[in-house]
PDB file of C-alpha atoms in Angstrom:
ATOM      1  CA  UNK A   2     -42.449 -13.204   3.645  1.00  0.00           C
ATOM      2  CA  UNK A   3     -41.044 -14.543   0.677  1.00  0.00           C
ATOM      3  CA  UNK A   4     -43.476 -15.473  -2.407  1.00  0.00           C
ATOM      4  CA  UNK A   5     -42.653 -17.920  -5.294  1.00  0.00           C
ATOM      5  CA  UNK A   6     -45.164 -16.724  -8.328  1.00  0.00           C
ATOM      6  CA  UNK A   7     -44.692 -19.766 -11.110  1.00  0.00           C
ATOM      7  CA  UNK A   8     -45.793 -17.344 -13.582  1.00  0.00           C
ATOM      8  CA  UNK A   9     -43.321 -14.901 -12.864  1.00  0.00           C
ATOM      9  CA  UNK A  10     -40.748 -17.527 -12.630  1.00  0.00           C
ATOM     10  CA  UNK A  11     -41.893 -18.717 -16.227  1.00  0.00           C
ATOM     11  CA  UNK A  12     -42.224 -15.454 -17.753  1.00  0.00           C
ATOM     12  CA  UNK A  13     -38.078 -14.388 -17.036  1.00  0.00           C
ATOM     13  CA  UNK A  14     -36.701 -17.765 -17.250  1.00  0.00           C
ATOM     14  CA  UNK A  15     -34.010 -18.391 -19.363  1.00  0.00           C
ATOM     15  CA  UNK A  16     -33.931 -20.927 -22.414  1.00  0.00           C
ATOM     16  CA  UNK A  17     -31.486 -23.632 -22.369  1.00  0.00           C
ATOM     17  CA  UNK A  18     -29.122 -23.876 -24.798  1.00  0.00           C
ATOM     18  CA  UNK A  19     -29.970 -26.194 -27.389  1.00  0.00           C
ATOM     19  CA  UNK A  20     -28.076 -29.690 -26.691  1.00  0.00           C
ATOM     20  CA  UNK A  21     -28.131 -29.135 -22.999  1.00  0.00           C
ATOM     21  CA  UNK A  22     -30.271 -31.755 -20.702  1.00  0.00           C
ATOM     22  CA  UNK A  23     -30.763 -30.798 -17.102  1.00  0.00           C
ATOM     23  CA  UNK A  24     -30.738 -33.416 -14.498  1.00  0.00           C
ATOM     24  CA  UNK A  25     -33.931 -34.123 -13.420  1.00  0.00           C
ATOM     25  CA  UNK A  26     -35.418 -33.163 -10.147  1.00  0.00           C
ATOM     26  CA  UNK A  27     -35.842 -36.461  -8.556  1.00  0.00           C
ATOM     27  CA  UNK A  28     -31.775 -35.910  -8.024  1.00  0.00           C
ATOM     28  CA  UNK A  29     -31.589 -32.765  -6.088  1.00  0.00           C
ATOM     29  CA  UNK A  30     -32.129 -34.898  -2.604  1.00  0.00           C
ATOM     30  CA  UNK A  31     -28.857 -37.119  -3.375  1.00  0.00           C
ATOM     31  CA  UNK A  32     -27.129 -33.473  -4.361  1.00  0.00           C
ATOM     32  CA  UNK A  33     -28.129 -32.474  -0.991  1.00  0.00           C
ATOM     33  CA  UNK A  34     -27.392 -35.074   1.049  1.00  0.00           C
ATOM     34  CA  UNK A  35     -23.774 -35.271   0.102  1.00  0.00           C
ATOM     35  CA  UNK A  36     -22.636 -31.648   1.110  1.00  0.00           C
ATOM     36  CA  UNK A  37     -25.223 -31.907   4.080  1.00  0.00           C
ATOM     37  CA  UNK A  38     -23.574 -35.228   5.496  1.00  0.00           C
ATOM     38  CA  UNK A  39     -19.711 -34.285   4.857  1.00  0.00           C
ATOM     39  CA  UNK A  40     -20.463 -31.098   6.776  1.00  0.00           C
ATOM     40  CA  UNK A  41     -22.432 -32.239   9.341  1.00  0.00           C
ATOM     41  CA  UNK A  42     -20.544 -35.337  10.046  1.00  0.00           C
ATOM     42  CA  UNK A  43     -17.396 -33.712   9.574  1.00  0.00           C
ATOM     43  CA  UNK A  44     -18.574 -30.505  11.860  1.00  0.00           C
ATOM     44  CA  UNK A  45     -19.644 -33.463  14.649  1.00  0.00           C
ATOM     45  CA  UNK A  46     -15.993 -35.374  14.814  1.00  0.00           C
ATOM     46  CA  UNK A  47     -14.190 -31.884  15.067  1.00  0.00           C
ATOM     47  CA  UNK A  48     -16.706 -30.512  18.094  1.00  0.00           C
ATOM     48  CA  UNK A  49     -16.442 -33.312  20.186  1.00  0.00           C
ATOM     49  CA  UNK A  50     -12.841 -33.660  19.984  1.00  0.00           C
ATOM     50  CA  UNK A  51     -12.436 -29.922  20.532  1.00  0.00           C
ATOM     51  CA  UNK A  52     -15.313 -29.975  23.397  1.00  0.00           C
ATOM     52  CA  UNK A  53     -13.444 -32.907  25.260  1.00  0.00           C
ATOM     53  CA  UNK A  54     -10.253 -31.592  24.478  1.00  0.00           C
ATOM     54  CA  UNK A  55     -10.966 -28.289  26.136  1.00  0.00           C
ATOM     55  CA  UNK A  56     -12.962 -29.383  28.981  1.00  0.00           C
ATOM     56  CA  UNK A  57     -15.519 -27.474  27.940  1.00  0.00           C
ATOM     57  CA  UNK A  58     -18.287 -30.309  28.949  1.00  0.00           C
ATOM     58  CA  UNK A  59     -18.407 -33.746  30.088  1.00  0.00           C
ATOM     59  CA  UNK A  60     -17.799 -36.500  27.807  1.00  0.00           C
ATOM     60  CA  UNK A  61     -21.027 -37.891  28.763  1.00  0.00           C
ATOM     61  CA  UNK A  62     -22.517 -34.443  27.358  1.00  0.00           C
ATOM     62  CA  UNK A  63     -20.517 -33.575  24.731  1.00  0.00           C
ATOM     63  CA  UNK A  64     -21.610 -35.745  22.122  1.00  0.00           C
ATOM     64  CA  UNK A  65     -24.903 -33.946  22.838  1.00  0.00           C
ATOM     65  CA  UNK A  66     -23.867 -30.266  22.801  1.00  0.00           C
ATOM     66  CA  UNK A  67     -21.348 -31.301  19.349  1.00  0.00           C
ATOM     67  CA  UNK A  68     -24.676 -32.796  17.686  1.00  0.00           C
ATOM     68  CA  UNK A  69     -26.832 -29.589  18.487  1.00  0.00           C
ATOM     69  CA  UNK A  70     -23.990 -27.449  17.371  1.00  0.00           C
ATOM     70  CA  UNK A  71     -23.187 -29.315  14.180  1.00  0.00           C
ATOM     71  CA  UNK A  72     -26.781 -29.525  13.040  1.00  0.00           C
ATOM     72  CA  UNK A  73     -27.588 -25.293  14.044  1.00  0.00           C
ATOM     73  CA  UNK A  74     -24.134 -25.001  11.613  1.00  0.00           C
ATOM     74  CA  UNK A  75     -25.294 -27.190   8.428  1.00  0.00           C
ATOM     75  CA  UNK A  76     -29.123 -25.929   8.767  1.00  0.00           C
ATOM     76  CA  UNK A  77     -27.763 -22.703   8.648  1.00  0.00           C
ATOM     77  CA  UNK A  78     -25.611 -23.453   5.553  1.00  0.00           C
ATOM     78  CA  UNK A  79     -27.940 -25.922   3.700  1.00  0.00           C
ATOM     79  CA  UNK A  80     -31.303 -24.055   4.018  1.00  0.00           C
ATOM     80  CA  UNK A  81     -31.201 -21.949   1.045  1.00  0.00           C
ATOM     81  CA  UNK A  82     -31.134 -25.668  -1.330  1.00  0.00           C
ATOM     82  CA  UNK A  83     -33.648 -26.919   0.757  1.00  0.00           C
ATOM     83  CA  UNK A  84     -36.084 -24.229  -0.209  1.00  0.00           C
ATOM     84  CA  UNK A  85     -34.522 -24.851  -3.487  1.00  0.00           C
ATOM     85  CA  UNK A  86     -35.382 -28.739  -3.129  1.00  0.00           C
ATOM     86  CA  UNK A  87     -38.899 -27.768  -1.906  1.00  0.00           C
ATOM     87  CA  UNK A  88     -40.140 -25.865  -5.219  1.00  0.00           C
ATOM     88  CA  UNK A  89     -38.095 -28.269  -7.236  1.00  0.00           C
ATOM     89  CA  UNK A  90     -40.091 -31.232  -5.632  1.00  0.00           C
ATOM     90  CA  UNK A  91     -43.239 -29.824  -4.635  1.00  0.00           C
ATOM     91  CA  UNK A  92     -44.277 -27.193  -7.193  1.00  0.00           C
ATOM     92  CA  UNK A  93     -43.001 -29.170 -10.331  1.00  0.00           C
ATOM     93  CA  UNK A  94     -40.188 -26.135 -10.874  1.00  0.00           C
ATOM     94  CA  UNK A  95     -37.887 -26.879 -13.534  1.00  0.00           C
ATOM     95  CA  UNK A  96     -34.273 -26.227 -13.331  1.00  0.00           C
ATOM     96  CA  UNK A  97     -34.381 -23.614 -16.245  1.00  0.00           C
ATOM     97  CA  UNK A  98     -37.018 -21.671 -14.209  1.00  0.00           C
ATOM     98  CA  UNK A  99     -35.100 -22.030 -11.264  1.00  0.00           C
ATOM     99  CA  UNK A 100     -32.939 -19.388 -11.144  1.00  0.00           C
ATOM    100  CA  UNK A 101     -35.599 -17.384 -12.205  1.00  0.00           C
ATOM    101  CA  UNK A 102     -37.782 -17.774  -9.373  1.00  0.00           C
ATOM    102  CA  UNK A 103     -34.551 -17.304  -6.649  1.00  0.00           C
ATOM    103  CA  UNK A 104     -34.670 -13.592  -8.200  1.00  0.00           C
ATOM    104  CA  UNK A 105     -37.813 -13.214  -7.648  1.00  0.00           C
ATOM    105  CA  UNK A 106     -37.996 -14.261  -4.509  1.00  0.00           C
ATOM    106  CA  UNK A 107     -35.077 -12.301  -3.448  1.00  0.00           C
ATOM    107  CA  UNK A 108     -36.885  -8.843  -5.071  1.00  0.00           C
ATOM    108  CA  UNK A 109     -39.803 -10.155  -2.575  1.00  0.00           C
ATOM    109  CA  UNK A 110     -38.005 -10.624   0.381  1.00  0.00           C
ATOM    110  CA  UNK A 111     -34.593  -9.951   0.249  1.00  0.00           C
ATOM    111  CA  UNK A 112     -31.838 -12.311   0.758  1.00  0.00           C
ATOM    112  CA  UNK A 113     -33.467 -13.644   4.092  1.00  0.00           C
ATOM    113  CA  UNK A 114     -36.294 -15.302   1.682  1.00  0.00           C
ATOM    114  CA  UNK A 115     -33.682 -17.920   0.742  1.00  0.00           C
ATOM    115  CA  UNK A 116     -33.670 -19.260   4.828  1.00  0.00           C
ATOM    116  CA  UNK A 117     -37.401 -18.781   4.736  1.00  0.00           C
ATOM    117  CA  UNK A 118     -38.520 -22.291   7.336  1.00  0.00           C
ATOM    118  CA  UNK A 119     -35.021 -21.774   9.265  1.00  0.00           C
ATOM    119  CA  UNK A 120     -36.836 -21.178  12.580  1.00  0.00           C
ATOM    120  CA  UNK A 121     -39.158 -24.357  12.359  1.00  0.00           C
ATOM    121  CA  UNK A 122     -36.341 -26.626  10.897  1.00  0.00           C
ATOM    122  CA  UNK A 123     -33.589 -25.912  13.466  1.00  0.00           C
ATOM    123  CA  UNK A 124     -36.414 -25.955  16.496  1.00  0.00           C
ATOM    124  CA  UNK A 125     -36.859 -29.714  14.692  1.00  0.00           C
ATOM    125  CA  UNK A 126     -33.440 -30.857  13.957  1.00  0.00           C
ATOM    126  CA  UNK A 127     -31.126 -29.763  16.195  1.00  0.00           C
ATOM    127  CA  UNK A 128     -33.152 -31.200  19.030  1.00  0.00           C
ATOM    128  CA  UNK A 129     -33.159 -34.570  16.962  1.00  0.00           C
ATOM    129  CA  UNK A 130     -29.550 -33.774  16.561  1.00  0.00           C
ATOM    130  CA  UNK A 131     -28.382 -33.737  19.831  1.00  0.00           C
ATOM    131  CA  UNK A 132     -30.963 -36.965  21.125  1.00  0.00           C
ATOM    132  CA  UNK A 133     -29.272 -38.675  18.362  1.00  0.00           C
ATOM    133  CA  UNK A 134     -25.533 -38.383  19.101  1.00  0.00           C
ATOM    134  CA  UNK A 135     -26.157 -38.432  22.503  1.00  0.00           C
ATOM    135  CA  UNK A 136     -28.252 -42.315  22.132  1.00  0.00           C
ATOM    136  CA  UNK A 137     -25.863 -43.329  19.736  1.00  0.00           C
ATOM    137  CA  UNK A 138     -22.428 -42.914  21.667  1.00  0.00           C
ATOM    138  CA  UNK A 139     -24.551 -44.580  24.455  1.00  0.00           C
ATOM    139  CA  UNK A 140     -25.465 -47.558  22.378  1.00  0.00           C
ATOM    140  CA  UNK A 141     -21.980 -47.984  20.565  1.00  0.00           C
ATOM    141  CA  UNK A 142     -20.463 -48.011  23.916  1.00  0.00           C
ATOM    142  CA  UNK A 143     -22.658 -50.420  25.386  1.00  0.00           C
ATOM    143  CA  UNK A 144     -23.020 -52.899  22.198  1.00  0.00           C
ATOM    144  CA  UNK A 145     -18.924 -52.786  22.188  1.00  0.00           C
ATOM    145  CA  UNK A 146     -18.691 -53.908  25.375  1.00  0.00           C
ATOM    146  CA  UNK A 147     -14.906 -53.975  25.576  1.00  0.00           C
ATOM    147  CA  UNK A 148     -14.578 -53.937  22.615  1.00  0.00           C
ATOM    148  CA  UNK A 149     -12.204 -50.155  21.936  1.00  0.00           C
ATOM    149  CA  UNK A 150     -14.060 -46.892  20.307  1.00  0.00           C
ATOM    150  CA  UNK A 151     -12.101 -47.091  17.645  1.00  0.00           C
ATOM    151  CA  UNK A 152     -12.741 -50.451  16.387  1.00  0.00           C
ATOM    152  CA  UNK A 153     -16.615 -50.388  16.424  1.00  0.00           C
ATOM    153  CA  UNK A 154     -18.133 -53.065  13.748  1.00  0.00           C
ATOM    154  CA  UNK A 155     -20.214 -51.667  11.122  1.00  0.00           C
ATOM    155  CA  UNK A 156     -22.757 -53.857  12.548  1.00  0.00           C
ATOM    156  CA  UNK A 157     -22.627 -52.074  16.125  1.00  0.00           C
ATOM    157  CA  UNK A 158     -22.726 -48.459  13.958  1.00  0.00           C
ATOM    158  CA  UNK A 159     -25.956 -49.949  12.295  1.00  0.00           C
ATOM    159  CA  UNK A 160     -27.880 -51.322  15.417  1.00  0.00           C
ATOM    160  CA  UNK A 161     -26.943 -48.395  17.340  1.00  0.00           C
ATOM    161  CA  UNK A 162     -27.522 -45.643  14.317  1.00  0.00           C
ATOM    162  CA  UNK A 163     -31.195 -47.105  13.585  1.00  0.00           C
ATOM    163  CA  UNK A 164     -32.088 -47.521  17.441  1.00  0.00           C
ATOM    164  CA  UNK A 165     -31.053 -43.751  18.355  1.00  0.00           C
ATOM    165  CA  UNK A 166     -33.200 -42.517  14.986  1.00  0.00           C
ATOM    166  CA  UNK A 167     -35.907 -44.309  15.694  1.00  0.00           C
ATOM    167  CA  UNK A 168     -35.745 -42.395  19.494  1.00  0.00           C
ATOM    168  CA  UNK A 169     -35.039 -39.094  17.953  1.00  0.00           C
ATOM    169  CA  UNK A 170     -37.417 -38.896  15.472  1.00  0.00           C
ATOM    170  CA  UNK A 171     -40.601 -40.100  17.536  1.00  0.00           C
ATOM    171  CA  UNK A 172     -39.066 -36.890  20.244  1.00  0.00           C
ATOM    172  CA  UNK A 173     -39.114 -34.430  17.503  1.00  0.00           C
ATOM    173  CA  UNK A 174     -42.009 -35.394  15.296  1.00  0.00           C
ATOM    174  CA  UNK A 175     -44.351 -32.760  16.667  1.00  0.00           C
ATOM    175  CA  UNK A 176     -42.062 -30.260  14.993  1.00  0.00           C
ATOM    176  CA  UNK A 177     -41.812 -32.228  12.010  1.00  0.00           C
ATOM    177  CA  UNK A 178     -45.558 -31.569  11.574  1.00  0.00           C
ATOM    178  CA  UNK A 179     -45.146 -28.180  12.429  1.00  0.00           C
ATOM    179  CA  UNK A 180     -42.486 -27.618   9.934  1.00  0.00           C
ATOM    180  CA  UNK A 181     -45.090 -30.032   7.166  1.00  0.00           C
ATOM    181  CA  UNK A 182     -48.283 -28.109   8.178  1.00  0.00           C
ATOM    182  CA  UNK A 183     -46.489 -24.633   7.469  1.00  0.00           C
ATOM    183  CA  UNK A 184     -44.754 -25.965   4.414  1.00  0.00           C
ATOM    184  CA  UNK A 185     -48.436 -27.126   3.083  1.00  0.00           C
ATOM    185  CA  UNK A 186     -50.216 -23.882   4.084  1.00  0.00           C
ATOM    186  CA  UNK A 187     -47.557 -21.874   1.811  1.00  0.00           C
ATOM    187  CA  UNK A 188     -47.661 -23.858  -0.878  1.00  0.00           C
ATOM    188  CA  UNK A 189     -51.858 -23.784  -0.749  1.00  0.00           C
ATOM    189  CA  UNK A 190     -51.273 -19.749  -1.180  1.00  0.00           C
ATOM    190  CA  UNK A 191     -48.497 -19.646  -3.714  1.00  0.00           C
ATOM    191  CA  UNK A 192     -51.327 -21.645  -5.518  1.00  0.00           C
ATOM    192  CA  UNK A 193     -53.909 -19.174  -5.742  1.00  0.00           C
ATOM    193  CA  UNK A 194     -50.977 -16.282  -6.029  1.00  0.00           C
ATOM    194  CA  UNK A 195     -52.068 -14.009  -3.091  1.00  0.00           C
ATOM    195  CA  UNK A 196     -49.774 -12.603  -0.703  1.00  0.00           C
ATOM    196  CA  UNK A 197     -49.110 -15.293   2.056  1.00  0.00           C
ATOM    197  CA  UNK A 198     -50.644 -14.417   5.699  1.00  0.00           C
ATOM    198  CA  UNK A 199     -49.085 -13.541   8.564  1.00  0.00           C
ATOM    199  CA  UNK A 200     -47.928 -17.257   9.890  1.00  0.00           C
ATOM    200  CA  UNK A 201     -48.103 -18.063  13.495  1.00  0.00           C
ATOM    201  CA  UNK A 202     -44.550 -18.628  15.729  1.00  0.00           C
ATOM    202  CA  UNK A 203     -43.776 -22.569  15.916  1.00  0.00           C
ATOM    203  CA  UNK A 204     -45.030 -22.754  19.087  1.00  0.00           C
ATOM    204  CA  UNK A 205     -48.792 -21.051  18.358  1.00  0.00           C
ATOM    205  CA  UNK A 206     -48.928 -23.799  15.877  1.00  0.00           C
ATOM    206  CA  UNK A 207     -47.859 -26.701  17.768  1.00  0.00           C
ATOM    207  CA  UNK A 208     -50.671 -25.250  20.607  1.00  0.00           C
ATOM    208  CA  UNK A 209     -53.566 -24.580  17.492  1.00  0.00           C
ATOM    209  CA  UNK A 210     -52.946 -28.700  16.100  1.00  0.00           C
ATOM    210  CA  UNK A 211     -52.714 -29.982  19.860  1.00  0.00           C
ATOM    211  CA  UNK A 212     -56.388 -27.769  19.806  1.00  0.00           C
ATOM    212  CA  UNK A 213     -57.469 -29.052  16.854  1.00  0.00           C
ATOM    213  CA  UNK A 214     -56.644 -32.354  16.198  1.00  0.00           C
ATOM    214  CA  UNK A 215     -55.467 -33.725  20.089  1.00  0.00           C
ATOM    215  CA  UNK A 216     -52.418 -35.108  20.816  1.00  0.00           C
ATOM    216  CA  UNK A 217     -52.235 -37.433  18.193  1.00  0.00           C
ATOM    217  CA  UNK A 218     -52.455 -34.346  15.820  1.00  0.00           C
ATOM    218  CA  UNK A 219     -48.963 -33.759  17.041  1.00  0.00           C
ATOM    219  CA  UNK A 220     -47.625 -37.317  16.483  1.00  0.00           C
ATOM    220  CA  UNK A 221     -49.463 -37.624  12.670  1.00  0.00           C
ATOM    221  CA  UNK A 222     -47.125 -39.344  10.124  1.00  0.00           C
ATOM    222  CA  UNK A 223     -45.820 -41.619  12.647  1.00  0.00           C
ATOM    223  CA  UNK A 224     -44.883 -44.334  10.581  1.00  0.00           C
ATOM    224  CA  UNK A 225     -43.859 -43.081   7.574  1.00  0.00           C
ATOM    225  CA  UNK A 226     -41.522 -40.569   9.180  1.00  0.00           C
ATOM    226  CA  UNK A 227     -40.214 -43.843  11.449  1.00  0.00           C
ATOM    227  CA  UNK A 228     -39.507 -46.129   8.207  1.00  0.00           C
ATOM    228  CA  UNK A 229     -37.929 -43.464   6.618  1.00  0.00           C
ATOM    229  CA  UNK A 230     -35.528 -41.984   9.410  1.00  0.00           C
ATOM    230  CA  UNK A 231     -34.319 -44.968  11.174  1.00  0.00           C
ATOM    231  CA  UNK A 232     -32.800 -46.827   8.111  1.00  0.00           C
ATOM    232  CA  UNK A 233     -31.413 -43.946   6.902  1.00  0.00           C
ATOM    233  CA  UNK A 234     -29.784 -43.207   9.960  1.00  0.00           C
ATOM    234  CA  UNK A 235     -28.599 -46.432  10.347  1.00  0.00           C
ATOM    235  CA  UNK A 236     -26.926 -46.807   7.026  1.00  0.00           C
ATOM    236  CA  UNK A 237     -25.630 -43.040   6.736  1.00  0.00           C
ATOM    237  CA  UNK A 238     -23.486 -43.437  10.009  1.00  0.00           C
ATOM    238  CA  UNK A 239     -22.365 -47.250   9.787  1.00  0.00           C
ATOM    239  CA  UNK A 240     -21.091 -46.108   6.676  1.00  0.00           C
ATOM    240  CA  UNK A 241     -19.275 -43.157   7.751  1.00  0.00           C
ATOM    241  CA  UNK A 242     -17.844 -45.286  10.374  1.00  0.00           C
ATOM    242  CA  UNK A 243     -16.283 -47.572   7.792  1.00  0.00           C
ATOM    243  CA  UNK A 244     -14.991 -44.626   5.450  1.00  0.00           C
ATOM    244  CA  UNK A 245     -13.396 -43.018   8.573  1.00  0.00           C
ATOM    245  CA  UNK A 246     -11.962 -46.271  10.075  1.00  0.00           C
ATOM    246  CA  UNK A 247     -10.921 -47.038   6.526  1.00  0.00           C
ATOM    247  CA  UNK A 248      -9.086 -43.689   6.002  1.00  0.00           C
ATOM    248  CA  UNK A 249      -7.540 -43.916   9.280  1.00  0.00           C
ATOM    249  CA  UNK A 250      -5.950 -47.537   8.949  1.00  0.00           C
ATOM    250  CA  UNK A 251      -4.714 -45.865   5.674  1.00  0.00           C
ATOM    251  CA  UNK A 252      -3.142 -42.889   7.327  1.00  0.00           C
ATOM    252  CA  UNK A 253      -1.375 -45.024  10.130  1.00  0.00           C
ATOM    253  CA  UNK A 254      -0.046 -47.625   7.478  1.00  0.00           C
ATOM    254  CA  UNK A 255       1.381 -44.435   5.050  1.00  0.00           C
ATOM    255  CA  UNK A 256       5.163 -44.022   5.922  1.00  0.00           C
ATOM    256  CA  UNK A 257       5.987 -41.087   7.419  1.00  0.00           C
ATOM    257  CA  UNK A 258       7.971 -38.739   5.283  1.00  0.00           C
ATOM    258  CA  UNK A 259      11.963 -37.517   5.971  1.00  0.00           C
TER     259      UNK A 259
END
């Protein structure tokens, strides 16, 4: 397993060129977000349409399996600035000892060290993934009444986007802790710069806090995590519903070409 030594990290950084300010680190979420959201948003619109295109599943279903599949895709893709968001955030790295400590975790570990916490953040996403989309087509539908799909308010994306959130995220917040408790435990060894432990499968864990600390052990964080992902939800897809209705009322009223 993969181990970020600040000292190392400090010791082969490189100096920044005189004249050059970095941004600071309390930007790298909104630098993640966008790529995250275009893809995953993006990757959801294109999987549903192909999934009820094809057949392939229900259309009751298939905002389900497109969710899980979208979210396994961007995870996959976005993991390695995650990790990179972690250090940034958590350890105080700066940016000119970033790239620095990516090479030394990569001597460590190999290139798999950069999608070190895939396993415990697609076993807590994807599932939230798929709840979501699947609550939220079901709440559009019925808030619109008769109203068509393709005219949904922003309004009836916001209600909808914060309600299905707020379900998804109580579902999947054992694995949120799972995913916090393991983040904690590596950063508590990178500390003391020893070689990290053998860590337990997601599921040992989730068994050793239900042990430990009950079942409210699981649920810990409750509220925080529930005022933080249901208004973010909410505004992230009423506002992709505007862009995309926007763009689309601006394709239709383009003239076609000769």
């Amino acid at each position: 397993m993969e181990c970020w030594s600040l000292c190392i990290c400090a010791q082969t950084a490189p100096a920044v060129p005189p004249g050059f300010r970095t941004p600071p680190a309390s930007l790298v979420p909104w630098v993640m977000t966008a790529p995250a959201t275009a893809i995953y948003f993006t990757a959801y619109d294109q999987l549903k349409a192909f999934l009820c295109s094809r057949a392939l599943t229900s259309d009751f279903y298939a905002p389900m399996v497109a969710g899980a599949l979208a979210r396994l895709g961007t995870v996959t893709v976005i993991s390695p600035l995650e990790l990179v968001r972690t250090k940034l955030q958590a350890q105080h790295v700066s940016y000119r000892e970033l790239g620095a400590c990516v090479r030394a975790a990569m001597a460590q570990g190999g290139w798999r060290s950069l999608w070190l916490g895939w396993g415990p953040t697609v076993l807590r996403d994807v599932p939230f993934s798929a709840l979501y989309w699947f609550n939220y087509e079901l709440m559009k539908s019925w808030l619109s009444g008769l109203r068509p799909k393709d005219q949904t308010s922003v309004g009836i994306s916001f209600v909808a986007g914060g309600i299905s959130g707020t379900v998804a995220a109580i579902l999947t917040l054992p694995f949120d802790v799972a995913k916090t408790q393991r983040q904690v435990a590596l950063g508590a060894v990178e500390a003391v710069r020893v070689s990290p432990p053998h860590t337990d499968s997601t599921w040992l864990l989730l068994r050793r806090i239900r042990a430990e600390s009950g079942t409210r052990g699981l649920f810990a964080g409750f509220l925080p995590r529930i005022i933080k992902v249901a208004p973010s939800c909410a505004i992230m897809i009423s506002t992709y519903e505007l862009g995309k209705s926007f763009f689309q009322r601006l394709n239709l009223e383009q003239p076609l070409g000769p």
